[in-house]
Coordinates of C-alpha atoms in Angstrom, one line a residue:
M276 CA 67.3 26.5 73.2
R277 CA 68.3 22.7 72.9
R278 CA 64.8 21.7 74.0
N279 CA 63.2 23.9 71.4
I280 CA 65.6 22.5 68.4
K281 CA 64.8 18.9 69.5
K282 CA 61.0 19.6 69.4
H283 CA 61.3 21.0 66.1
I284 CA 63.2 17.8 64.7
N285 CA 60.6 15.7 66.6
R286 CA 57.8 17.5 64.5
K287 CA 59.7 17.4 61.2
T288 CA 60.2 13.6 62.0
V289 CA 56.5 13.3 62.5
L290 CA 55.4 15.2 59.5
V291 CA 57.9 13.3 57.2
L292 CA 56.7 9.8 58.5
M293 CA 53.1 10.9 58.0
V294 CA 53.7 11.9 54.4
L295 CA 55.9 8.6 54.1
A296 CA 52.7 6.8 55.6
V297 CA 50.4 8.4 53.2
F298 CA 52.6 7.6 50.2
F299 CA 52.9 4.1 51.3
L300 CA 49.1 3.7 51.7
L301 CA 48.8 5.1 48.2
F302 CA 51.4 2.9 46.8
T303 CA 49.7 0.0 48.5
K304 CA 46.2 0.9 47.0
L305 CA 47.9 1.4 43.5
V306 CA 49.5 -1.9 43.7
Y307 CA 46.4 -3.7 44.9
I308 CA 44.4 -1.9 42.0
Q309 CA 47.0 -2.6 39.4
I310 CA 47.5 -6.2 40.3
F311 CA 44.4 -7.7 42.2
L312 CA 41.8 -5.7 40.6
H313 CA 43.1 -5.4 37.0
D314 CA 41.1 -7.9 35.6
K315 CA 37.8 -6.7 37.0
I316 CA 38.4 -3.2 36.0
R317 CA 39.5 -4.0 32.5
C318 CA 36.3 -6.1 32.2
N319 CA 34.1 -3.1 33.4
V320 CA 36.0 -0.8 30.9
D321 CA 35.3 -3.3 28.2
K322 CA 31.8 -3.3 28.7
M323 CA 31.7 0.6 28.7
V324 CA 33.7 1.0 25.6
N325 CA 33.5 -2.1 23.8
R326 CA 30.6 -4.1 22.4
Q327 CA 30.6 -7.3 20.3
I328 CA 27.8 -7.4 17.6
V329 CA 26.7 -10.3 15.7
E330 CA 25.8 -8.9 12.1
I331 CA 22.8 -10.9 10.9
S332 CA 22.9 -11.2 7.2
K333 CA 19.6 -10.0 5.1
R334 CA 17.4 -13.1 4.7
G335 CA 16.8 -13.9 0.9
D336 CA 13.7 -13.0 -0.8
I337 CA 10.8 -15.4 -1.8
L338 CA 9.6 -14.6 -5.4
D339 CA 7.0 -15.8 -7.7
T340 CA 7.8 -17.1 -11.2
K341 CA 7.6 -13.9 -12.8
G342 CA 9.9 -12.0 -10.0
N343 CA 7.3 -10.4 -7.7
I344 CA 8.5 -10.4 -4.2
L345 CA 6.4 -12.6 -1.9
A346 CA 8.6 -12.4 1.1
T347 CA 11.6 -10.1 1.8
S348 CA 13.7 -8.6 4.8
V349 CA 13.4 -5.0 5.8
K350 CA 16.0 -3.3 7.7
K351 CA 15.0 -1.9 11.2
Y352 CA 16.6 -0.5 14.3
N353 CA 16.6 -1.0 18.0
I354 CA 17.5 2.4 19.8
F355 CA 19.3 2.4 23.1
L356 CA 20.7 4.8 25.6
D357 CA 24.0 4.7 27.5
P358 CA 23.5 6.9 30.5
Q359 CA 27.4 6.9 31.4
V360 CA 28.0 8.9 28.2
I361 CA 25.0 11.3 27.9
E362 CA 26.0 14.9 28.6
D363 CA 22.8 16.8 27.9
F364 CA 19.7 14.5 28.6
S365 CA 17.1 17.3 28.0
N366 CA 18.5 17.6 24.6
V367 CA 18.3 13.8 24.1
K368 CA 14.9 13.6 24.9
D369 CA 13.7 16.6 22.8
S370 CA 15.4 15.2 19.8
L371 CA 14.1 11.7 20.2
F372 CA 10.5 13.3 20.8
T373 CA 10.5 15.2 17.6
N374 CA 10.9 11.7 16.0
G375 CA 8.3 10.2 17.9
I376 CA 10.2 8.4 20.5
Q377 CA 9.2 9.3 24.1
I378 CA 11.4 8.5 27.1
K379 CA 9.7 8.2 30.5
E380 CA 12.6 8.8 32.9
K381 CA 13.1 12.4 34.0
D382 CA 16.8 12.5 34.6
L383 CA 19.9 10.5 34.3
N384 CA 19.7 9.4 38.0
D385 CA 16.5 7.3 37.2
F386 CA 18.6 4.9 35.0
G387 CA 20.8 4.0 37.9
N388 CA 24.3 2.4 36.9
R389 CA 23.2 0.9 33.8
A390 CA 25.1 1.5 30.5
Y391 CA 22.7 0.0 28.2
V392 CA 19.2 1.1 28.3
P393 CA 16.8 -0.2 25.3
I394 CA 14.1 2.5 24.7
V395 CA 12.4 1.3 21.3
Y396 CA 12.5 -1.7 18.9
N397 CA 11.8 -1.9 15.1
V398 CA 12.2 1.6 14.2
D399 CA 12.3 2.5 10.6
S400 CA 15.3 3.5 8.8
S401 CA 14.1 6.6 7.8
I402 CA 13.6 7.5 11.6
A403 CA 17.0 6.2 12.6
D404 CA 18.7 8.1 10.0
N405 CA 17.1 11.3 11.2
I406 CA 18.3 10.6 14.7
K407 CA 21.8 9.5 13.8
S408 CA 22.0 12.8 11.9
T409 CA 21.8 14.8 15.1
K410 CA 25.1 12.8 16.5
L411 CA 23.8 12.8 19.9
K412 CA 26.1 11.5 22.7
G413 CA 24.9 8.4 24.5
V414 CA 22.3 7.4 21.6
G415 CA 23.2 3.8 20.1
F416 CA 21.7 2.0 17.3
E417 CA 21.4 -1.7 16.8
S418 CA 20.3 -3.0 13.1
K419 CA 18.4 -6.0 12.4
Y420 CA 16.2 -7.4 9.6
V421 CA 12.5 -8.1 10.2
R422 CA 10.6 -10.2 7.5
S423 CA 7.8 -8.3 5.6
Y424 CA 5.3 -10.0 3.3
P425 CA 4.2 -7.2 0.8
E426 CA 1.1 -9.3 -0.5
G427 CA -0.4 -9.7 3.1
K428 CA -2.5 -12.8 3.5
M429 CA -1.5 -14.2 0.0
L430 CA 0.1 -17.7 0.4
S431 CA 0.5 -17.2 4.1
N432 CA 0.2 -20.6 5.1
I433 CA 2.4 -21.6 2.1
L434 CA 5.0 -19.2 2.8
G435 CA 5.1 -19.9 6.4
I436 CA 6.7 -17.7 9.1
T437 CA 9.9 -17.0 10.6
G438 CA 11.3 -17.0 14.3
C439 CA 12.5 -14.0 16.2
D440 CA 16.1 -15.4 15.6
G441 CA 15.5 -15.2 11.7
N442 CA 15.0 -18.8 11.3
G443 CA 12.0 -20.4 9.4
L444 CA 9.6 -22.1 11.1
E445 CA 6.8 -23.1 8.6
G446 CA 6.3 -23.5 4.8
I447 CA 9.0 -22.3 2.3
E448 CA 10.6 -20.3 5.1
K449 CA 11.2 -23.6 6.9
I450 CA 12.0 -25.9 3.9
C451 CA 14.4 -23.3 2.2
N452 CA 15.8 -22.0 5.4
N453 CA 19.5 -23.0 4.8
C454 CA 19.3 -21.3 1.5
L455 CA 17.4 -18.1 2.6
L456 CA 19.4 -17.7 5.9
G457 CA 23.0 -16.7 4.6
S458 CA 25.8 -16.0 6.8
R459 CA 26.4 -14.4 10.2
V460 CA 29.6 -12.1 11.0
T461 CA 30.7 -11.0 14.3
S462 CA 32.1 -7.4 14.5
N463 CA 33.2 -5.1 17.3
M464 CA 31.9 -1.7 18.3
H465 CA 34.0 0.8 20.1
R466 CA 33.5 4.3 21.8
D467 CA 35.9 6.9 21.3
G468 CA 36.7 9.4 24.2
R469 CA 33.9 11.5 23.2
G470 CA 31.2 8.7 23.4
Y471 CA 30.6 8.3 19.5
I472 CA 30.6 4.7 18.3
I473 CA 33.0 3.4 15.7
Q474 CA 33.5 -0.2 14.4
N475 CA 36.4 -2.2 13.6
K476 CA 35.4 -3.2 9.8
V477 CA 32.9 -2.4 7.4
I478 CA 30.9 -5.3 6.3
D479 CA 29.6 -5.7 2.8
Q480 CA 25.8 -7.1 3.3
S481 CA 25.5 -8.0 -0.3
K482 CA 28.3 -10.8 0.2
I483 CA 26.9 -12.5 3.1
C484 CA 23.1 -12.1 2.3
G485 CA 20.8 -15.3 1.9
Q486 CA 19.9 -16.7 -1.8
N487 CA 16.6 -15.8 -3.2
V488 CA 14.1 -18.7 -3.8
I489 CA 11.9 -18.3 -6.9
L490 CA 8.9 -20.2 -6.9
S491 CA 6.7 -21.7 -9.6
I492 CA 3.6 -19.9 -8.0
D493 CA 2.3 -17.1 -10.6
R494 CA 1.1 -14.2 -8.4
N495 CA -1.8 -13.4 -10.7
I496 CA -3.1 -17.1 -10.9
Q497 CA -2.7 -17.3 -7.1
Y498 CA -4.7 -14.2 -6.8
I499 CA -7.5 -15.4 -9.1
A500 CA -7.7 -18.6 -7.1
E501 CA -7.6 -17.1 -3.7
Q502 CA -10.4 -14.6 -4.6
G503 CA -12.6 -17.2 -6.3
L504 CA -12.0 -19.7 -3.2
R505 CA -12.6 -17.1 -0.6
K506 CA -16.0 -16.1 -1.8
S507 CA -17.3 -19.5 -1.7
F508 CA -15.4 -20.2 1.7
E509 CA -17.5 -17.4 3.2
K510 CA -20.7 -17.9 1.3
Y511 CA -21.1 -21.4 2.4
Q512 CA -19.4 -20.8 6.0
A513 CA -17.3 -23.7 5.3
K514 CA -15.1 -25.4 7.7
K515 CA -12.1 -25.1 5.2
A516 CA -11.6 -24.8 1.4
I517 CA -8.8 -25.9 -0.8
C518 CA -7.8 -24.8 -4.5
I519 CA -4.7 -26.2 -6.3
V520 CA -3.8 -25.1 -9.9
Q521 CA -1.2 -27.3 -11.3
N522 CA 0.7 -27.3 -14.8
P523 CA 0.2 -31.1 -16.0
K524 CA 3.1 -30.8 -18.5
T525 CA 5.5 -30.0 -15.9
G526 CA 4.1 -30.7 -12.5
S527 CA 4.7 -27.4 -11.3
I528 CA 2.2 -25.6 -8.8
L529 CA 0.9 -22.5 -10.3
A530 CA -1.3 -21.6 -7.3
M531 CA -2.0 -23.2 -3.8
V532 CA -4.6 -22.1 -1.5
S533 CA -5.6 -23.1 2.1
L534 CA -8.4 -21.5 3.9
P535 CA -8.7 -20.3 6.6
D536 CA -5.3 -18.3 6.5
F537 CA -3.8 -15.6 8.5
D538 CA -2.4 -12.1 8.1
H539 CA 1.3 -12.0 9.1
L540 CA 0.9 -8.6 10.6
E541 CA -1.6 -9.9 13.1
K542 CA -1.0 -12.1 15.9
I543 CA -1.6 -15.7 15.4
K544 CA -4.4 -17.0 17.9
D545 CA -5.1 -20.3 16.5
L546 CA -1.9 -22.4 15.4
K547 CA -4.3 -24.6 13.0
V548 CA -4.0 -21.7 10.5
L549 CA -0.4 -22.5 9.8
R550 CA -1.3 -26.0 8.4
N551 CA -1.2 -26.2 4.9
A552 CA -4.3 -28.3 4.4
A553 CA -3.6 -28.8 0.7
I554 CA -0.9 -31.2 1.6
S555 CA -1.3 -32.0 5.3
D556 CA -5.2 -32.9 5.6
I557 CA -6.6 -36.1 4.4
Y558 CA -10.0 -36.4 3.3
E559 CA -12.1 -39.2 1.7
P560 CA -12.2 -37.9 -2.3
G561 CA -15.6 -39.4 -3.0
S562 CA -16.6 -39.6 -6.8
T563 CA -13.4 -37.8 -8.2
F564 CA -11.6 -41.2 -7.3
K565 CA -13.7 -42.9 -10.0
I566 CA -11.2 -41.8 -12.4
V567 CA -8.9 -44.3 -10.9
T568 CA -11.3 -47.0 -10.9
V569 CA -12.2 -46.6 -14.6
A570 CA -8.7 -45.8 -15.9
S571 CA -7.3 -48.8 -14.2
A572 CA -9.9 -51.3 -15.6
L573 CA -9.7 -49.7 -19.2
E574 CA -5.9 -50.1 -19.1
E575 CA -6.0 -53.9 -17.8
G576 CA -8.6 -54.6 -20.6
K577 CA -11.1 -55.5 -17.9
V578 CA -13.8 -53.3 -19.4
K579 CA -14.3 -51.6 -22.8
L580 CA -16.1 -48.7 -24.0
S581 CA -18.7 -50.6 -25.5
D582 CA -19.5 -52.3 -22.4
T583 CA -22.9 -51.5 -20.7
F584 CA -23.9 -51.7 -17.2
Y585 CA -27.2 -52.6 -15.3
L586 CA -27.3 -50.4 -12.3
E587 CA -29.8 -52.4 -10.3
N588 CA -32.5 -49.9 -10.0
G589 CA -30.2 -47.7 -7.8
K590 CA -29.5 -50.3 -5.0
L591 CA -26.9 -52.8 -4.7
K592 CA -26.6 -55.1 -1.8
I593 CA -23.3 -56.3 -0.5
A594 CA -22.1 -57.9 2.5
D595 CA -25.2 -56.8 4.4
H596 CA -24.6 -53.4 3.1
I597 CA -26.7 -51.2 0.6
I598 CA -24.8 -49.3 -2.1
K599 CA -26.9 -46.4 -3.5
D600 CA -26.9 -44.2 -6.6
D601 CA -28.0 -40.5 -6.3
H602 CA -29.0 -40.6 -9.7
K603 CA -31.3 -43.6 -10.7
I604 CA -31.0 -44.7 -14.3
D605 CA -32.9 -47.5 -15.8
G606 CA -32.0 -49.9 -18.4
M607 CA -28.5 -50.9 -19.4
V608 CA -26.0 -47.9 -19.5
S609 CA -22.8 -47.1 -21.3
L610 CA -19.4 -46.6 -19.4
S611 CA -19.4 -42.9 -20.4
R612 CA -22.8 -42.5 -19.2
V613 CA -22.3 -44.0 -15.8
M614 CA -19.4 -41.6 -15.2
E615 CA -21.6 -38.7 -16.4
M616 CA -24.1 -39.5 -13.8
S617 CA -21.6 -40.6 -11.2
S618 CA -22.8 -44.2 -10.5
N619 CA -21.2 -45.8 -7.6
I620 CA -23.0 -49.1 -8.3
A621 CA -21.1 -49.3 -12.1
M622 CA -17.8 -48.6 -10.1
V623 CA -18.4 -51.4 -7.8
K624 CA -19.0 -53.6 -10.7
I625 CA -16.1 -52.4 -12.7
A626 CA -13.7 -52.8 -9.7
K627 CA -14.8 -56.4 -9.1
K628 CA -13.8 -57.2 -12.7
L629 CA -10.4 -55.7 -11.8
G630 CA -9.9 -57.6 -8.6
N631 CA -8.2 -56.7 -5.3
N632 CA -4.7 -57.0 -6.3
D633 CA -4.7 -55.0 -9.6
F634 CA -6.8 -52.3 -8.1
Y635 CA -4.4 -52.0 -5.2
E636 CA -1.4 -51.6 -7.7
Y637 CA -3.1 -49.0 -9.6
I638 CA -4.1 -46.9 -6.7
R639 CA -0.4 -46.9 -5.6
K640 CA 0.8 -46.4 -9.3
F641 CA -1.4 -43.3 -9.3
G642 CA 0.6 -42.0 -6.3
F643 CA -1.9 -42.5 -3.5
Y644 CA -0.8 -43.6 0.0
S645 CA 2.7 -42.3 -1.1
L646 CA 4.4 -38.8 -0.4
T647 CA 4.7 -36.8 -3.7
G648 CA 8.0 -35.5 -2.4
I649 CA 6.9 -31.7 -3.0
D650 CA 9.3 -29.1 -1.5
L651 CA 7.0 -28.0 1.3
P652 CA 7.0 -29.5 5.1
G653 CA 4.3 -31.3 6.6
E654 CA 3.1 -33.5 3.7
A655 CA 0.8 -36.3 4.7
K656 CA 1.1 -39.7 3.1
G657 CA -2.7 -40.6 3.3
L658 CA -4.6 -43.7 4.5
L659 CA -4.9 -47.1 2.7
L660 CA -5.9 -50.4 4.2
D661 CA -3.1 -53.0 3.6
I662 CA -4.6 -55.4 0.9
K663 CA -4.2 -58.3 3.3
E664 CA -6.7 -56.7 5.6
W665 CA -9.4 -56.0 2.8
N666 CA -12.8 -57.5 3.5
A667 CA -15.8 -57.8 1.2
L668 CA -16.7 -54.2 1.4
T669 CA -13.2 -52.7 0.9
L670 CA -12.8 -52.7 -2.9
P671 CA -16.6 -51.7 -3.6
T672 CA -16.3 -48.7 -1.2
I673 CA -12.9 -47.7 -2.5
S674 CA -14.0 -47.9 -6.1
F675 CA -16.3 -44.8 -5.6
G676 CA -13.7 -42.9 -3.1
Q677 CA -14.8 -44.0 0.4
G678 CA -12.6 -46.1 2.7
I679 CA -9.6 -44.4 1.4
G680 CA -7.8 -41.2 2.6
V681 CA -6.0 -38.8 0.3
T682 CA -4.6 -35.4 0.3
A683 CA -5.5 -32.8 -2.2
L684 CA -2.1 -32.7 -3.8
Q685 CA -2.2 -36.4 -4.5
M686 CA -5.5 -35.9 -6.1
I687 CA -4.9 -33.2 -8.5
N688 CA -1.5 -35.0 -9.5
A689 CA -3.4 -38.0 -10.4
F690 CA -5.7 -35.8 -12.6
S691 CA -2.5 -34.4 -13.9
A692 CA -1.1 -37.7 -14.7
I693 CA -4.4 -38.3 -17.1
A694 CA -3.9 -34.7 -18.5
N695 CA -0.4 -35.4 -19.2
D696 CA -0.9 -38.4 -21.5
G697 CA -0.7 -41.1 -18.6
V698 CA 2.5 -40.2 -17.3
L699 CA 2.8 -39.2 -13.3
L700 CA 5.1 -36.2 -12.6
K701 CA 6.6 -35.1 -9.3
P702 CA 4.9 -31.9 -8.3
Y703 CA 6.9 -29.0 -7.2
I704 CA 6.8 -25.4 -6.0
V705 CA 10.4 -24.3 -5.7
Q706 CA 11.6 -23.6 -9.4
K707 CA 14.9 -22.3 -8.6
I708 CA 17.4 -20.8 -6.0
C709 CA 19.5 -17.7 -7.3
N710 CA 22.2 -15.6 -5.6
C711 CA 20.9 -12.4 -4.1
N712 CA 23.2 -10.0 -5.8
D713 CA 23.3 -11.2 -9.3
D714 CA 20.3 -13.4 -9.7
S715 CA 22.6 -16.2 -11.4
P716 CA 20.7 -19.4 -10.8
Q717 CA 22.6 -22.1 -8.2
K718 CA 19.8 -24.6 -8.6
I719 CA 17.2 -25.3 -11.1
F720 CA 14.4 -27.8 -10.4
N721 CA 13.2 -29.3 -13.5
P722 CA 10.1 -31.6 -14.3
M723 CA 10.9 -35.0 -13.1
E724 CA 8.8 -38.2 -14.3
I725 CA 7.8 -40.4 -11.6
R726 CA 6.3 -43.4 -13.9
R727 CA 3.9 -44.1 -16.7
V728 CA 0.6 -45.0 -15.0
I729 CA -1.6 -45.6 -18.0
S730 CA -1.0 -45.6 -21.8
K731 CA -1.5 -42.6 -23.9
E732 CA -4.6 -44.2 -25.3
T733 CA -6.2 -44.9 -22.1
A734 CA -5.6 -41.2 -21.0
Y735 CA -7.1 -40.0 -24.1
T736 CA -10.4 -42.1 -23.4
I737 CA -10.6 -41.0 -19.9
K738 CA -10.5 -37.2 -21.0
K739 CA -13.2 -37.8 -23.4
I740 CA -15.0 -39.4 -20.7
L741 CA -14.5 -36.6 -18.3
K742 CA -15.5 -34.0 -21.0
N743 CA -18.8 -35.8 -21.3
A744 CA -19.2 -35.7 -17.6
V745 CA -18.9 -31.8 -17.7
D746 CA -21.1 -31.6 -21.1
L747 CA -23.8 -33.9 -20.0
G748 CA -23.3 -35.2 -16.6
T749 CA -23.2 -33.7 -13.0
G750 CA -20.3 -31.4 -13.9
K751 CA -22.4 -29.1 -16.1
S752 CA -22.0 -26.1 -13.8
A753 CA -18.3 -26.3 -14.3
K754 CA -18.4 -25.2 -18.1
V755 CA -16.2 -22.4 -19.2
K756 CA -17.5 -20.2 -21.9
G757 CA -15.5 -20.6 -25.1
Y758 CA -13.7 -23.6 -23.7
T759 CA -13.8 -27.3 -23.4
V760 CA -13.5 -28.8 -19.9
A761 CA -13.1 -32.2 -18.8
G762 CA -13.7 -33.1 -15.0
K763 CA -15.2 -34.8 -12.2
T764 CA -17.5 -34.0 -9.1
G765 CA -17.3 -35.5 -5.9
T766 CA -19.7 -35.4 -3.0
A767 CA -18.3 -37.4 -0.2
Q768 CA -20.1 -38.4 3.2
K769 CA -17.8 -37.3 6.1
I770 CA -17.5 -39.7 9.3
D771 CA -19.5 -38.3 12.1
P772 CA -17.1 -37.8 15.2
L773 CA -19.7 -38.7 17.7
T774 CA -21.3 -41.7 15.8
K775 CA -18.0 -42.9 14.0
T776 CA -20.5 -43.5 11.1
Y777 CA -20.9 -41.7 7.8
S778 CA -22.9 -38.6 8.6
K779 CA -25.9 -37.4 6.6
K780 CA -25.1 -33.9 7.7
F781 CA -21.4 -33.4 7.0
Y782 CA -20.0 -33.5 3.5
T783 CA -17.0 -32.7 1.3
A784 CA -17.7 -31.2 -2.0
S785 CA -14.8 -31.2 -4.7
F786 CA -14.4 -30.8 -8.3
C787 CA -11.2 -31.5 -10.3
G788 CA -11.1 -30.6 -13.9
M789 CA -8.8 -29.5 -16.7
L790 CA -8.9 -27.1 -19.7
P791 CA -8.9 -27.4 -22.6
A792 CA -10.2 -30.7 -22.3
M793 CA -8.2 -32.7 -24.6
E794 CA -4.9 -30.6 -24.4
P795 CA -4.8 -29.5 -20.8
E796 CA -2.8 -26.4 -20.1
F797 CA -3.8 -26.5 -16.5
V798 CA -5.6 -28.5 -14.0
I799 CA -7.8 -27.1 -10.9
L800 CA -9.1 -29.0 -7.7
V801 CA -11.5 -27.2 -5.6
I802 CA -12.6 -28.6 -2.1
I803 CA -15.2 -27.1 0.0
D804 CA -15.3 -28.7 3.1
E805 CA -18.6 -29.0 5.2
P806 CA -20.5 -26.3 3.3
K807 CA -23.6 -25.0 5.1
G808 CA -26.7 -24.0 3.1
Q809 CA -29.5 -25.6 1.1
S810 CA -27.1 -27.7 -1.1
Y811 CA -23.9 -29.7 -0.2
Y812 CA -23.7 -31.2 -3.9
A813 CA -20.4 -30.8 -5.5
S814 CA -22.5 -29.8 -8.7
S815 CA -23.8 -26.7 -7.0
V816 CA -21.0 -25.8 -4.6
A817 CA -17.7 -26.7 -6.1
S818 CA -18.2 -26.9 -9.8
P819 CA -19.1 -23.3 -10.1
V820 CA -15.8 -22.2 -8.3
F821 CA -13.9 -24.0 -10.7
A822 CA -15.8 -22.6 -13.6
S823 CA -14.9 -18.9 -12.4
I824 CA -11.4 -19.7 -11.4
A825 CA -10.6 -21.5 -14.8
Q826 CA -12.4 -18.5 -16.9
S827 CA -10.0 -16.0 -15.3
I828 CA -6.9 -18.2 -15.6
A829 CA -7.6 -19.0 -19.4
Q830 CA -8.0 -15.4 -20.1
Y831 CA -5.0 -14.4 -18.1
L832 CA -2.9 -17.1 -20.1
E833 CA -4.3 -16.1 -23.2
I834 CA -5.3 -19.8 -24.1
P835 CA -7.0 -20.0 -27.5
K836 CA -10.7 -20.9 -27.2
D837 CA -11.6 -24.4 -28.5
D838 CA -15.0 -24.7 -28.1
L839 CA -16.6 -24.3 -31.3
G840 CA -20.2 -24.5 -30.2
D841 CA -20.8 -28.4 -31.5
K842 CA -22.8 -29.8 -29.1
K843 CA -22.9 -33.2 -30.5
V844 CA -21.1 -35.8 -28.0
N845 CA -19.9 -39.1 -29.1
R846 CA -19.9 -41.7 -26.3
K847 CA -18.2 -44.3 -28.4
F848 CA -15.7 -41.9 -29.7

């Protein structure tokens, strides 16, 4: 009996000890988890339940001077799955499939232990809203803004591009990035017990959005310029083509075209198309530069309208170099006539009267070999040999636009100075910066005078000479029906990259003109680089493009016609 009682007590003792041992092990495990694994577990739970989101503000719009949107930001969504929360995977797949989204995985096990699985990017708001309405567990959304350009190719290399982080990389997008970007706010996203997403605060996007940038560009004028230039660019299979339209009274840019361009919706294969050739590329202007030579000499009193010039039967030898005229003119020729026929020899003689120092000074006064300061990135300064290094050929060749490198913007700005009665203005393309929600202007860019280059009287004389150049000279094909036009052609030889000498094959054809001739409302520069075909002369390649563009712009702006049909031209004024 005692033996049985003793055995029973031993069994109870063993059982109690075993239970105590189990509890001890559980207690030890609990202590280990609570103390030693606390941080790790909390981190894992946070990953499953909480997510920090950087709320990117809506990037400001870029608009033309009349409020047409040129660049804007559209809200898109990235959709992701959280397999740890999904209850009915088949239902999730079916619901997404009806909205055009297909999931390759067959069941939840294919996702492994992942809690975040992106399945589609850049989904439209309408599709995202449809999916949200189904309230699917384990389906999440991340909103973002994607840049959109409603006008397609228009102004592509002027507007520029943005990176995947939303920052501007080229063009207006880059130069105005700080204004357009807006603020970034961090918010926390949580999952409740059912797996639904809630956020700790609602953010008013209108208060953190970027500012809008309004350009001086007129969309309609830009369209006219692009269409006119593109036809010529394709017709002549040119290397590149440029057109700028400027208001000479304010310096504002109404249109700026650089071809080739690109489509924002397509992948950019050649980064060269990002260059804005109108401000970045340097070229030898040829005869369009003759306005600088003649205007400078008239202003300094070195030549008069009554002066006549002997043109050496079309050939002039200087320092073992022969300078030729394309159009041979016999006898003594008036100042106006030498511009009409674009005589190189006359320019050499005029520049010699002016002298190296004065000529160099006026080149700089007209804005060449200086940045214009336009609000666009990548502007080039141009090329001009230091006056101390000028030789016997430097002044003669620069007088007719060789041996100097300019940008298209510098060239049109010089013509605009003449159109503006001799006053050089700073060109600008950003007109004002406004708040995105109330359009109240935060900054307005007003016309800025740089300097007076020549007198009003000299500017008037040059405009009359340029009018004659169109009426009677090489610029006849630039005439616009019903309007007077003043302008100058330029056909410049290019340097052959192989021989490093002036080529007889590669040319730059250009025309710069103003309308109406004596009281210009706008100035247009057209440049066709390396045109292919039977003719490369500016009179047949660039001038007709000017005429076509100028005609349409004049009609659009409703400029009163000023050509009364009087064909009499007075070269003595």
